[in-house]
mmCIF file of C-alpha atoms in Angstrom:
data_model
loop_
_atom_site.group_PDB
_atom_site.id
_atom_site.type_symbol
_atom_site.label_atom_id
_atom_site.label_comp_id
_atom_site.label_asym_id
_atom_site.label_seq_id
_atom_site.Cartn_x
_atom_site.Cartn_y
_atom_site.Cartn_z
ATOM 1 C CA MET A 20 0.000 0.000 0.000
ATOM 2 C CA LYS A 21 3.006 2.312 0.221
ATOM 3 C CA GLU A 22 2.954 2.593 -3.588
ATOM 4 C CA ALA A 23 -0.573 3.945 -3.587
ATOM 5 C CA ALA A 24 0.246 6.336 -0.754
ATOM 6 C CA ALA A 25 3.338 7.624 -2.531
ATOM 7 C CA GLY A 26 1.380 8.177 -5.755
ATOM 8 C CA VAL A 27 3.318 5.538 -7.692
ATOM 9 C CA SER A 28 0.981 3.279 -9.603
ATOM 10 C CA PRO A 29 2.129 -0.225 -10.493
ATOM 11 C CA CYS A 30 2.379 -1.065 -14.182
ATOM 12 C CA ALA A 31 -0.444 -2.960 -15.882
ATOM 13 C CA ALA A 32 1.547 -6.210 -15.743
ATOM 14 C CA CYS A 33 2.162 -6.036 -12.024
ATOM 15 C CA LYS A 34 -1.474 -5.083 -11.416
ATOM 16 C CA LEU A 35 -2.698 -8.094 -13.371
ATOM 17 C CA LEU A 36 -0.163 -10.426 -11.782
ATOM 18 C CA ARG A 37 -0.963 -8.932 -8.344
ATOM 19 C CA ARG A 38 2.603 -8.278 -7.406
ATOM 20 C CA ARG A 39 4.675 -5.320 -6.295
ATOM 21 C CA CYS A 40 6.063 -3.256 -9.175
ATOM 22 C CA SER A 41 9.764 -2.775 -8.527
ATOM 23 C CA PRO A 42 11.716 0.238 -9.820
ATOM 24 C CA GLY A 43 13.521 -2.012 -12.332
ATOM 25 C CA CYS A 44 10.367 -3.752 -13.571
ATOM 26 C CA VAL A 45 10.931 -4.880 -17.171
ATOM 27 C CA PHE A 46 7.233 -4.415 -17.982
ATOM 28 C CA ALA A 47 6.724 -0.888 -16.587
ATOM 29 C CA PRO A 48 8.024 1.147 -19.563
ATOM 30 C CA TYR A 49 5.903 -0.784 -22.062
ATOM 31 C CA PHE A 50 2.712 -1.602 -20.163
ATOM 32 C CA PRO A 51 1.573 1.544 -18.320
ATOM 33 C CA SER A 52 -1.068 1.223 -15.623
ATOM 34 C CA GLY A 53 -3.615 3.105 -17.746
ATOM 35 C CA GLU A 54 -3.581 0.427 -20.477
ATOM 36 C CA PRO A 55 -4.263 -2.899 -18.739
ATOM 37 C CA HIS A 56 -5.839 -4.457 -21.848
ATOM 38 C CA ARG A 57 -2.477 -4.410 -23.671
ATOM 39 C CA PHE A 58 -0.749 -6.626 -21.123
ATOM 40 C CA ALA A 59 -3.835 -8.779 -20.553
ATOM 41 C CA SER A 60 -3.993 -9.923 -24.174
ATOM 42 C CA VAL A 61 -0.209 -10.451 -24.423
ATOM 43 C CA HIS A 62 -0.202 -12.383 -21.134
ATOM 44 C CA LYS A 63 -3.127 -14.533 -22.268
ATOM 45 C CA VAL A 64 -1.377 -15.540 -25.499
ATOM 46 C CA PHE A 65 2.317 -15.654 -24.562
ATOM 47 C CA GLY A 66 2.511 -15.753 -20.758
ATOM 48 C CA ALA A 67 4.225 -13.285 -18.446
ATOM 49 C CA SER A 68 7.360 -15.393 -17.977
ATOM 50 C CA ASN A 69 7.968 -15.701 -21.720
ATOM 51 C CA ILE A 70 7.421 -11.977 -22.254
ATOM 52 C CA SER A 71 9.816 -11.144 -19.433
ATOM 53 C CA LYS A 72 12.520 -13.431 -20.854
ATOM 54 C CA LEU A 73 12.033 -12.025 -24.338
ATOM 55 C CA LEU A 74 12.268 -8.413 -23.204
ATOM 56 C CA GLN A 75 15.425 -9.089 -21.207
ATOM 57 C CA GLU A 76 17.123 -10.688 -24.230
ATOM 58 C CA ILE A 77 16.310 -7.809 -26.601
ATOM 59 C CA PRO A 78 18.434 -4.630 -26.582
ATOM 60 C CA ALA A 79 16.632 -1.793 -24.779
ATOM 61 C CA GLU A 80 16.312 0.330 -27.933
ATOM 62 C CA HIS A 81 14.296 -2.428 -29.686
ATOM 63 C CA ARG A 82 12.006 -3.400 -26.826
ATOM 64 C CA GLY A 83 9.290 -0.879 -27.698
ATOM 65 C CA ASP A 84 8.987 -2.277 -31.210
ATOM 66 C CA ALA A 85 8.980 -5.828 -29.853
ATOM 67 C CA VAL A 86 6.175 -5.000 -27.427
ATOM 68 C CA SER A 87 4.156 -3.371 -30.209
ATOM 69 C CA SER A 88 4.551 -6.528 -32.295
ATOM 70 C CA LEU A 89 3.606 -8.759 -29.368
ATOM 71 C CA VAL A 90 0.495 -6.704 -28.661
ATOM 72 C CA TYR A 91 -0.532 -6.760 -32.322
ATOM 73 C CA GLU A 92 0.009 -10.520 -32.635
ATOM 74 C CA ALA A 93 -1.738 -11.206 -29.326
ATOM 75 C CA ASN A 94 -4.789 -9.188 -30.383
ATOM 76 C CA ALA A 95 -4.852 -11.020 -33.715
ATOM 77 C CA ARG A 96 -4.601 -14.378 -31.898
ATOM 78 C CA VAL A 97 -7.452 -13.426 -29.578
ATOM 79 C CA ARG A 98 -9.626 -12.617 -32.636
ATOM 80 C CA ASP A 99 -8.433 -15.622 -34.659
ATOM 81 C CA PRO A 100 -6.754 -18.279 -32.488
ATOM 82 C CA ILE A 101 -5.805 -20.471 -35.455
ATOM 83 C CA TYR A 102 -4.206 -18.075 -37.935
ATOM 84 C CA GLY A 103 -3.593 -14.836 -36.012
ATOM 85 C CA CYS A 104 -1.758 -12.258 -38.118
ATOM 86 C CA VAL A 105 -1.245 -14.716 -40.964
ATOM 87 C CA GLY A 106 -5.009 -14.845 -41.508
ATOM 88 C CA ALA A 107 -5.188 -11.063 -41.746
ATOM 89 C CA ILE A 108 -2.181 -10.937 -44.086
ATOM 90 C CA THR A 109 -3.633 -13.627 -46.343
ATOM 91 C CA SER A 110 -6.959 -11.827 -46.494
ATOM 92 C CA LEU A 111 -5.252 -8.554 -47.418
ATOM 93 C CA GLN A 112 -3.150 -10.310 -50.078
ATOM 94 C CA ARG A 113 -6.299 -11.725 -51.674
ATOM 95 C CA GLN A 114 -7.830 -8.266 -51.639
ATOM 96 C CA VAL A 115 -4.725 -6.792 -53.302
ATOM 97 C CA GLU A 116 -4.805 -9.515 -55.979
ATOM 98 C CA SER A 117 -8.463 -8.836 -56.663
ATOM 99 C CA LEU A 118 -7.896 -5.096 -56.885
ATOM 100 C CA GLN A 119 -4.896 -5.575 -59.197
ATOM 101 C CA THR A 120 -7.024 -7.715 -61.496
ATOM 102 C CA GLN A 121 -9.811 -5.133 -61.463
ATOM 103 C CA LEU A 122 -7.284 -2.400 -62.241
ATOM 104 C CA ALA A 123 -5.840 -4.385 -65.157
ATOM 105 C CA LEU A 124 -9.325 -4.969 -66.551
ATOM 106 C CA ALA A 125 -10.227 -1.286 -66.188
ATOM 107 C CA GLN A 126 -6.992 -0.257 -67.905
ATOM 108 C CA ALA A 127 -7.652 -2.715 -70.722
ATOM 109 C CA GLU A 128 -11.176 -1.322 -71.114
ATOM 110 C CA MET A 129 -9.752 2.209 -71.306
ATOM 111 C CA VAL A 130 -7.339 1.137 -74.040
ATOM 112 C CA ARG A 131 -10.166 -0.573 -75.930
ATOM 113 C CA LEU A 132 -12.348 2.541 -75.717
ATOM 114 C CA ARG A 133 -9.511 4.821 -76.825
ATOM 115 C CA MET A 134 -8.790 2.543 -79.779
ATOM 116 C CA ALA A 135 -12.459 2.455 -80.722
ATOM 117 C CA ASN A 136 -12.667 6.257 -80.588
ATOM 118 C CA ALA A 137 -9.380 6.743 -82.455
ATOM 119 C CA TYR A 138 -10.264 4.403 -85.345
ATOM 120 C CA GLY A 139 -13.678 5.627 -86.265
ATOM 121 C CA GLY A 140 -15.549 4.122 -83.385
ATOM 122 C CA GLY A 141 -17.879 6.736 -83.179
ATOM 123 C CA GLY A 142 -20.146 9.491 -84.206
ATOM 124 C CA SER A 143 -21.211 9.573 -80.556
ATOM 125 C CA SER A 144 -18.928 11.408 -78.171
ATOM 126 C CA ALA A 145 -20.584 9.660 -75.207
ATOM 127 C CA SER A 146 -19.295 6.200 -76.173
ATOM 128 C CA GLY A 147 -16.179 6.600 -74.046
ATOM 129 C CA SER A 148 -17.634 8.590 -71.177
ATOM 130 C CA PRO A 149 -17.683 7.108 -67.692
ATOM 131 C CA SER A 150 -21.461 7.416 -67.515
ATOM 132 C CA SER A 151 -21.883 5.214 -70.568
ATOM 133 C CA MET A 152 -19.420 2.666 -69.159
ATOM 134 C CA SER A 153 -21.412 2.270 -65.942
ATOM 135 C CA SER A 154 -24.718 1.659 -67.670
ATOM 136 C CA PRO A 155 -25.414 -2.063 -68.206
ATOM 137 C CA THR A 156 -27.658 -1.354 -71.210
ATOM 138 C CA LYS A 157 -24.843 0.344 -73.154
ATOM 139 C CA ALA A 158 -22.192 -2.347 -72.562
ATOM 140 C CA THR A 159 -20.664 -3.825 -75.695
ATOM 141 C CA PRO A 160 -21.114 -7.551 -76.341
ATOM 142 C CA ASP A 161 -17.413 -8.289 -75.765
ATOM 143 C CA HIS A 162 -17.474 -6.561 -72.345
ATOM 144 C CA HIS A 163 -17.999 -9.845 -70.455
ATOM 145 C CA HIS A 164 -15.095 -11.555 -72.244
ATOM 146 C CA MET A 165 -12.557 -8.815 -71.547
ATOM 147 C CA ALA A 166 -9.935 -11.064 -69.910
ATOM 148 C CA VAL A 167 -9.879 -13.402 -72.924
ATOM 149 C CA ASP A 168 -9.560 -10.588 -75.479
ATOM 150 C CA GLN A 169 -6.859 -8.616 -73.674
ATOM 151 C CA PRO A 170 -3.285 -9.854 -74.048
ATOM 152 C CA GLY A 171 -1.202 -9.695 -70.898
ATOM 153 C CA VAL A 172 -4.040 -9.872 -68.371
ATOM 154 C CA MET A 173 -3.617 -13.608 -67.796
ATOM 155 C CA GLU A 174 0.136 -13.130 -67.477
ATOM 156 C CA LEU A 175 -0.486 -10.357 -64.932
ATOM 157 C CA GLU A 176 -2.777 -12.595 -62.897
ATOM 158 C CA LEU A 177 -0.203 -15.408 -63.005
ATOM 159 C CA GLU A 178 2.571 -13.014 -61.972
ATOM 160 C CA CYS A 179 0.475 -11.715 -59.052
ATOM 161 C CA SER A 180 -0.397 -15.206 -57.866
ATOM 162 C CA ARG A 181 3.280 -16.230 -57.936
ATOM 163 C CA PHE A 182 4.308 -13.047 -56.111
ATOM 164 C CA TRP A 183 1.778 -13.413 -53.314
ATOM 165 C CA SER A 184 1.907 -17.164 -52.795
ATOM 166 C CA PHE A 185 3.924 -18.545 -49.905
#
């Protein structure tokens, strides 16, 4: 109770572990008393003893980054106990692949529209406008077969899948 009387609050780790927070506590700089949830999730996933050993083995200037990584991984493991961060990374990689494919298709459509306009594709100036592209009634018949008609799109998809696969 001397700590409370002196105005010194134990760190979040010592509070959770119900022990006295010493002046040289390895947890105190990284788990302040005002953020108990940070240590709680890390403790639940990794254990206090393992965290203590890890922090003591890491040079002091890298401990903050290590704690940030531990907190991030612990929170990911609490949300997804099987995959943790890997599940989030895989999901984001799939999203990037999908967006890259969509971008390639949109770029190919732009090239097709420019070519059509440049080579007599039109008396109508609205044929290449964005409003005409978004309307399903004005889509050209080859719109649904864009990936087959555009050279390089399949190679791009293959390249992306090789780049992002583990």
